[in-house]
């Protein structure tokens, strides 16, 4: 039986503290090594402009202003907003697909700060509202394939991960990048003991710098709903979904490969690389085909989820060993 543990508490606008007030504009600019000119060039307002296809009902919240839209799902139809936001994996809010939408209302995505540290010359902390203005916001329509055998197509809003990481000047020792999700049992009362918290993920630095690696701040032209990883998450379309870590609070450049939640919890089932590969089956299920939400019949799964441009990252690696 499912016991409803706590009601959800939507954030009131009065509780939102602007990050600039919180941390000080000057200090923020200094930490990023940014002058006023750099900021002006990267400026991006938040005036109203809907990115949702007409007739599509999209949740509340101010629209994001998108500078450009990039179709990277071969023209495939985006999955409905309803499915993208009500069929989720976010184990901190329960393991059933319907639970994150039900319970993630307790997550407070503002104020929010991301710490970037480790092997870099310019470590720093960035508030979410400043992050939203760092680069022009781009919409990327990407396929997303979960290791469980379902998939969706999502119009994500954000910017490429590489240029963001480069601002912190990683040193030559930065061979990997580690990412950590918030863990606050008060905001995540459903988390329980199913996984060791906080949720952690990692990438090799060249994977993180690949132009497809994306930092998402919204979807369907709106700020990310809590259940999709508000206020910021990774989107790595050529990898199984568990690599796309949600609600990031910390990014660390490391010399050694970071320990990641799923590869540590079940190393025979989930590898560090987790590249979508129809030829390498999971011990409990085939990866040859997938169910696209909203479709009746299964479709074949594509190598690297249909993003062959990442193949050169793995030249010379046996993808059965490095799964
Ligand atoms: N912190 C955190 N991030 C996470 C997860 C999670 O449980 N916790 N689940 C992952 C998995 S398995 C998938 S498939 C995607 C799901 O993203 P979506 O709910 O936005 O579709 O988030 C990934 N990121
Ligand atoms: Mo997943």
PDB file of N, CA, C and O and ligand atoms in Angstrom, residues 89 144 146-148 150 241-242, ligand 2:
ATOM      1  N   UNK A  89      11.919   9.377 -13.485  1.00  0.00           N
ATOM      2  CA  UNK A  89      12.811   8.734 -12.530  1.00  0.00           C
ATOM      3  C   UNK A  89      13.500   9.834 -11.735  1.00  0.00           C
ATOM      4  O   UNK A  89      14.256  10.640 -12.297  1.00  0.00           O
ATOM      5  N   UNK A 144      15.783  10.884 -25.452  1.00  0.00           N
ATOM      6  CA  UNK A 144      16.246  10.455 -24.122  1.00  0.00           C
ATOM      7  C   UNK A 144      15.876   8.981 -23.977  1.00  0.00           C
ATOM      8  O   UNK A 144      14.718   8.614 -24.146  1.00  0.00           O
ATOM      9  N   UNK A 146      16.044   5.717 -21.453  1.00  0.00           N
ATOM     10  CA  UNK A 146      16.308   5.156 -20.126  1.00  0.00           C
ATOM     11  C   UNK A 146      16.775   3.718 -20.274  1.00  0.00           C
ATOM     12  O   UNK A 146      16.325   2.988 -21.158  1.00  0.00           O
ATOM     13  N   UNK A 147      17.686   3.307 -19.401  1.00  0.00           N
ATOM     14  CA  UNK A 147      18.222   1.948 -19.397  1.00  0.00           C
ATOM     15  C   UNK A 147      17.102   0.916 -19.169  1.00  0.00           C
ATOM     16  O   UNK A 147      17.250  -0.256 -19.506  1.00  0.00           O
ATOM     17  N   UNK A 148      15.970   1.369 -18.636  1.00  0.00           N
ATOM     18  CA  UNK A 148      14.835   0.464 -18.398  1.00  0.00           C
ATOM     19  C   UNK A 148      14.068   0.119 -19.676  1.00  0.00           C
ATOM     20  O   UNK A 148      13.147  -0.695 -19.629  1.00  0.00           O
ATOM     21  N   UNK A 150      12.521   2.483 -21.946  1.00  0.00           N
ATOM     22  CA  UNK A 150      11.545   3.454 -22.472  1.00  0.00           C
ATOM     23  C   UNK A 150      12.290   4.693 -22.942  1.00  0.00           C
ATOM     24  O   UNK A 150      13.431   4.934 -22.543  1.00  0.00           O
ATOM     25  N   UNK A 241      19.679   7.337 -19.438  1.00  0.00           N
ATOM     26  CA  UNK A 241      19.152   8.484 -18.690  1.00  0.00           C
ATOM     27  C   UNK A 241      19.750   8.692 -17.320  1.00  0.00           C
ATOM     28  O   UNK A 241      19.805   9.830 -16.837  1.00  0.00           O
ATOM     29  N   UNK A 242      20.227   7.617 -16.668  1.00  0.00           N
ATOM     30  CA  UNK A 242      20.703   7.793 -15.288  1.00  0.00           C
ATOM     31  C   UNK A 242      21.950   8.681 -15.206  1.00  0.00           C
ATOM     32  O   UNK A 242      22.267   9.191 -14.137  1.00  0.00           O
TER      33      UNK A 242
HETATM   34 MO1  LIG B   2      16.740   5.899 -16.415  1.00  0.00          MO
END
